[in-house]
């Protein structure tokens, strides 16, 4: 047990290093990437070998295998937020005569979000098998840059269709692979991309709705108490007008859980909102996260693939067919028959 605190410190350090390396992806020679690698090497001399092995197994379990851990964490966070909203914010707002439909909006969004979550996590993302390989390989053309014809997946022992990728989490190739989402414990591919888009949109709307209602409640409390026109006396006995910082401190002391929840959902709204906008951009331009990342990484490299006469290949998205058709493709993935008609 005496090694537990040391193990937790080491685990947190490695998790931080992994996060920083993810941010540095595509910039292998960056100063930050070298610094993180150097820090990891220094820690390896300080931390016992046994603890390093345990940490590696934990990290492999978390980030390289399918696990329900993040699903449980996702449910626990939602339960905590909605529990606080139900038992305090909803009751206070009802007493202040907020409109009932506004107070019920987060629950309606939660119902839609749970439905999208179940569909996204249980639906087939587009698993490529020997039975459907012949049809899936005809849907998208190879662009010759990100997707080359004749590349065989060594694990599945099949030629990779264009826009597909082998998922190391699920150990299978996925048609129009976007990414593996640990929060839904499933890959995001051609056949469940629409559910993921709706899941992400409703999750962002949930956080925004709770943040707006909670902020409106606190503002109403301040307005009814007429606190902004008051004053306070500091430790030196001097009188000061109420400032924003003092107001936030007062609200935190009065409603600590509500203010903490508000800060959390505001941060969540900003992060999810940015990610939702990014996914909307990918949908409108008919790209996947995998393709966007590979194209950026390709753009950063000077001599990945050269045409004859040493002319560098310029990547061009050949799958975009206009905003409306791109968005339609998310909700109605194309089939071989539809491609032939075009």
XYZ file of C-alpha atoms in Angstrom:
342
model
C 0.000 0.000 0.000
C 2.931 2.344 0.537
C 3.540 2.328 -3.240
C -0.028 3.446 -4.057
C 0.608 7.236 -3.813
C 3.773 6.852 -5.893
C 1.885 4.809 -8.474
C -0.867 7.433 -8.713
C 1.688 10.221 -9.168
C 3.430 8.271 -11.894
C 0.142 7.396 -13.578
C -0.941 11.044 -13.597
C 2.443 12.060 -15.008
C 2.210 9.517 -17.821
C -1.406 10.498 -18.580
C -0.307 14.128 -18.826
C 2.527 13.108 -21.123
C 0.124 11.127 -23.316
C -2.221 14.113 -23.545
C 0.610 16.442 -24.503
C 1.885 14.001 -27.093
C -1.600 13.825 -28.594
C -1.547 17.577 -28.938
C 1.837 17.312 -30.605
C 0.711 14.687 -33.123
C 1.908 15.475 -36.604
C 4.829 17.495 -35.233
C 7.243 14.760 -34.287
C 10.214 17.043 -33.942
C 8.495 19.757 -31.950
C 10.132 21.056 -28.801
C 7.144 20.092 -26.672
C 7.174 16.503 -27.944
C 10.888 16.180 -27.197
C 10.362 17.680 -23.745
C 7.578 15.206 -22.924
C 9.683 12.286 -24.141
C 12.611 13.501 -22.045
C 10.433 13.896 -18.957
C 9.115 10.348 -19.415
C 12.680 9.033 -19.587
C 13.617 10.873 -16.391
C 10.577 9.445 -14.598
C 11.523 5.941 -15.739
C 14.748 6.215 -13.704
C 12.907 7.355 -10.566
C 9.843 5.088 -10.619
C 10.343 1.372 -9.848
C 10.135 -0.970 -12.834
C 7.203 -2.875 -11.359
C 5.130 0.305 -11.083
C 6.045 1.230 -14.663
C 4.715 -2.109 -15.894
C 1.497 -1.736 -13.924
C 1.047 1.769 -15.327
C 1.637 0.557 -18.891
C -0.973 -2.171 -18.430
C -3.472 0.365 -17.052
C -2.839 2.778 -19.942
C -3.137 -0.049 -22.463
C -6.408 -1.130 -20.877
C -7.775 2.435 -20.962
C -6.630 3.640 -24.366
C -5.996 0.562 -26.519
C -8.822 -1.847 -25.693
C -12.604 -1.603 -25.691
C -13.762 -0.791 -22.175
C -16.964 0.372 -20.492
C -15.023 2.560 -18.058
C -15.602 5.803 -19.952
C -19.252 4.881 -20.521
C -19.688 4.465 -16.758
C -17.865 7.770 -16.181
C -20.090 9.441 -18.774
C -23.248 8.178 -17.027
C -21.911 9.162 -13.597
C -21.184 12.738 -14.725
C -24.637 13.072 -16.272
C -26.248 11.681 -13.115
C -24.306 14.123 -10.920
C -25.231 17.153 -13.037
C -28.886 16.205 -13.382
C -29.113 15.297 -9.705
C -27.905 18.756 -8.703
C -30.144 20.390 -11.310
C -33.205 18.449 -10.130
C -32.820 18.784 -6.368
C -31.700 22.407 -6.203
C -31.858 24.436 -9.414
C -35.244 23.119 -10.558
C -36.810 23.628 -7.108
C -35.460 27.159 -6.686
C -36.431 28.148 -10.237
C -39.937 26.753 -9.729
C -40.294 28.896 -6.627
C -39.146 31.895 -8.644
C -41.875 31.082 -11.205
C -39.667 30.144 -14.146
C -41.635 28.798 -17.110
C -42.226 25.061 -16.740
C -41.331 24.268 -20.363
C -37.948 25.945 -19.913
C -37.262 23.909 -16.772
C -38.243 20.668 -18.540
C -36.090 21.356 -21.600
C -32.946 19.657 -20.178
C -34.964 16.490 -19.494
C -36.328 16.433 -23.036
C -32.813 16.847 -24.399
C -31.621 14.091 -22.046
C -34.230 11.683 -23.442
C -33.110 12.421 -27.002
C -29.451 12.152 -26.018
C -29.927 8.763 -24.347
C -31.691 7.473 -27.463
C -28.875 8.683 -29.730
C -26.290 7.262 -27.315
C -27.881 3.798 -27.410
C -28.183 3.858 -31.211
C -24.616 5.097 -31.642
C -23.114 2.538 -29.278
C -25.159 -0.441 -30.500
C -25.315 0.261 -34.241
C -22.957 -1.335 -36.749
C -20.480 1.428 -37.706
C -19.709 -0.311 -40.999
C -17.674 -3.392 -40.137
C -15.993 -4.750 -43.256
C -16.378 -8.515 -43.610
C -15.619 -10.962 -46.391
C -19.315 -11.030 -47.294
C -19.726 -7.257 -47.793
C -16.169 -6.405 -48.862
C -16.875 -6.668 -52.594
C -19.736 -4.162 -52.399
C -18.084 -1.713 -50.007
C -14.877 -1.497 -52.046
C -16.889 -0.091 -55.005
C -18.527 2.791 -53.136
C -15.597 5.213 -52.914
C -12.763 5.762 -55.362
C -9.131 5.749 -54.229
C -7.680 9.260 -54.197
C -4.122 7.981 -54.647
C -2.839 10.072 -51.752
C -4.536 9.179 -48.481
C -5.979 5.935 -49.822
C -3.980 3.732 -52.154
C -5.382 0.804 -54.115
C -3.987 -2.621 -53.266
C -3.204 -1.967 -49.575
C -4.061 -5.092 -47.577
C -4.937 -5.014 -43.896
C -2.511 -7.456 -42.211
C -5.012 -8.237 -39.438
C -8.208 -8.694 -41.460
C -6.304 -10.034 -44.503
C -8.452 -8.003 -46.905
C -7.780 -5.127 -49.263
C -8.707 -1.863 -47.582
C -11.562 -0.021 -49.321
C -11.087 3.708 -49.806
C -11.879 5.774 -46.696
C -11.654 2.708 -44.442
C -9.285 2.087 -41.550
C -8.470 -0.734 -39.180
C -9.501 0.055 -35.598
C -6.996 -1.257 -33.079
C -9.601 -1.017 -30.296
C -12.155 -3.242 -32.009
C -9.663 -5.228 -34.143
C -11.659 -4.759 -37.356
C -11.736 -2.572 -40.464
C -14.503 0.026 -40.594
C -16.093 1.537 -43.703
C -15.685 5.342 -43.893
C -13.885 5.265 -40.550
C -14.034 8.490 -38.554
C -12.645 7.594 -35.117
C -13.138 5.279 -32.163
C -15.155 7.033 -29.457
C -14.413 5.757 -25.956
C -17.483 7.570 -24.579
C -19.867 5.388 -26.596
C -17.462 2.422 -26.658
C -17.818 2.005 -30.406
C -16.283 3.067 -33.687
C -17.837 5.929 -35.616
C -18.232 4.932 -39.243
C -20.522 5.289 -42.233
C -23.585 3.680 -40.673
C -23.648 5.334 -37.233
C -22.151 8.748 -38.051
C -25.639 10.291 -38.048
C -26.336 8.959 -34.553
C -23.013 10.312 -33.296
C -23.712 13.724 -34.832
C -27.134 13.849 -33.121
C -25.657 12.520 -29.876
C -23.000 15.230 -29.854
C -25.524 17.954 -30.760
C -27.992 16.969 -28.021
C -25.166 16.650 -25.486
C -24.000 20.187 -26.303
C -27.572 21.489 -26.127
C -28.052 19.781 -22.744
C -24.994 21.438 -21.241
C -25.944 24.817 -22.728
C -29.544 24.595 -21.479
C -28.510 23.729 -17.922
C -25.871 26.473 -17.962
C -28.360 29.102 -19.169
C -31.064 28.129 -16.653
C -28.594 27.988 -13.763
C -27.044 31.327 -14.707
C -30.520 32.861 -15.033
C -31.375 31.602 -11.538
C -28.238 33.124 -9.978
C -28.803 36.413 -11.797
C -32.387 36.441 -10.536
C -31.150 35.890 -6.982
C -28.737 38.818 -7.308
C -31.411 41.072 -8.776
C -33.960 40.243 -6.058
C -31.448 40.774 -3.268
C -30.381 44.142 -4.735
C -26.841 43.089 -3.892
C -25.173 44.995 -6.737
C -26.154 48.294 -5.137
C -24.825 47.306 -1.723
C -21.398 47.512 -0.107
C -19.162 45.451 2.145
C -16.434 46.086 4.725
C -13.057 44.408 4.236
C -10.634 43.134 6.864
C -9.148 46.623 7.310
C -12.546 48.091 8.086
C -12.836 49.951 4.772
C -16.117 50.053 2.900
C -16.214 48.990 -0.752
C -18.884 48.715 -3.408
C -19.815 45.177 -4.394
C -17.650 43.940 -7.238
C -18.004 40.944 -9.533
C -15.323 38.954 -7.691
C -17.007 39.540 -4.330
C -20.362 38.621 -5.875
C -19.009 35.330 -7.230
C -17.456 34.509 -3.855
C -20.735 35.273 -2.093
C -22.718 33.093 -4.501
C -20.195 30.284 -4.134
C -20.495 30.385 -0.336
C -24.281 30.520 -0.557
C -24.789 27.960 -3.356
C -21.468 26.068 -3.546
C -22.713 23.024 -5.477
C -24.757 25.110 -7.915
C -21.863 27.455 -8.712
C -19.455 24.539 -9.106
C -21.909 22.789 -11.434
C -22.371 25.998 -13.420
C -18.633 26.318 -13.953
C -18.438 22.701 -15.050
C -21.316 22.887 -17.559
C -20.042 26.195 -18.978
C -16.645 24.600 -19.627
C -18.383 21.541 -21.039
C -20.526 23.714 -23.321
C -17.463 25.484 -24.715
C -15.533 22.260 -25.325
C -18.488 20.361 -26.774
C -19.577 23.379 -28.806
C -16.153 23.655 -30.410
C -16.062 19.926 -31.134
C -19.618 20.048 -32.495
C -18.652 22.864 -34.875
C -15.626 20.855 -35.989
C -17.813 17.826 -36.739
C -20.262 20.043 -38.634
C -17.365 21.351 -40.703
C -16.277 17.774 -41.463
C -19.829 16.829 -42.455
C -20.263 19.833 -44.748
C -16.936 19.161 -46.477
C -17.397 15.351 -46.573
C -14.352 14.524 -44.511
C -13.771 12.204 -41.580
C -11.621 12.943 -38.552
C -9.175 10.323 -39.793
C -8.941 11.962 -43.225
C -8.629 15.453 -41.774
C -5.812 14.385 -39.498
C -4.005 12.469 -42.236
C -4.309 15.375 -44.663
C -2.895 17.796 -42.068
C -0.056 15.444 -41.282
C 0.572 14.980 -44.981
C 0.612 18.728 -45.459
C 3.251 19.114 -42.756
C 5.560 16.629 -44.446
C 7.703 17.774 -47.326
C 8.559 14.528 -49.086
C 5.975 11.862 -48.319
C 4.996 10.899 -51.853
C 6.496 12.355 -54.990
C 5.148 12.287 -58.494
C 7.517 11.816 -61.472
C 9.987 14.652 -62.017
C 10.051 15.280 -58.224
C 6.727 17.089 -58.182
C 5.092 16.911 -54.765
C 1.586 15.445 -54.613
C -1.035 17.984 -53.552
C -3.914 16.484 -51.588
C -7.406 17.323 -52.841
C -10.637 16.103 -51.285
C -12.307 14.204 -54.126
C -15.273 13.072 -52.007
C -16.923 16.466 -51.525
C -20.041 16.910 -53.700
C -21.416 20.166 -52.344
C -22.780 21.149 -48.966
C -26.231 19.612 -49.345
C -25.041 16.284 -50.784
C -22.273 16.057 -48.201
C -24.726 16.543 -45.354
C -27.143 14.071 -46.952
C -24.388 11.464 -47.076
C -24.109 11.533 -43.280
C -27.767 10.652 -42.774
C -28.069 8.368 -45.817
C -24.780 6.591 -46.592
C -24.401 5.807 -50.306
C -24.682 2.286 -51.713
C -23.106 0.712 -54.755
C -26.288 1.177 -56.800
C -26.412 4.898 -56.002
C -22.762 5.307 -57.012
C -23.377 3.569 -60.314
C -26.288 5.886 -61.119
C -23.995 8.877 -60.699
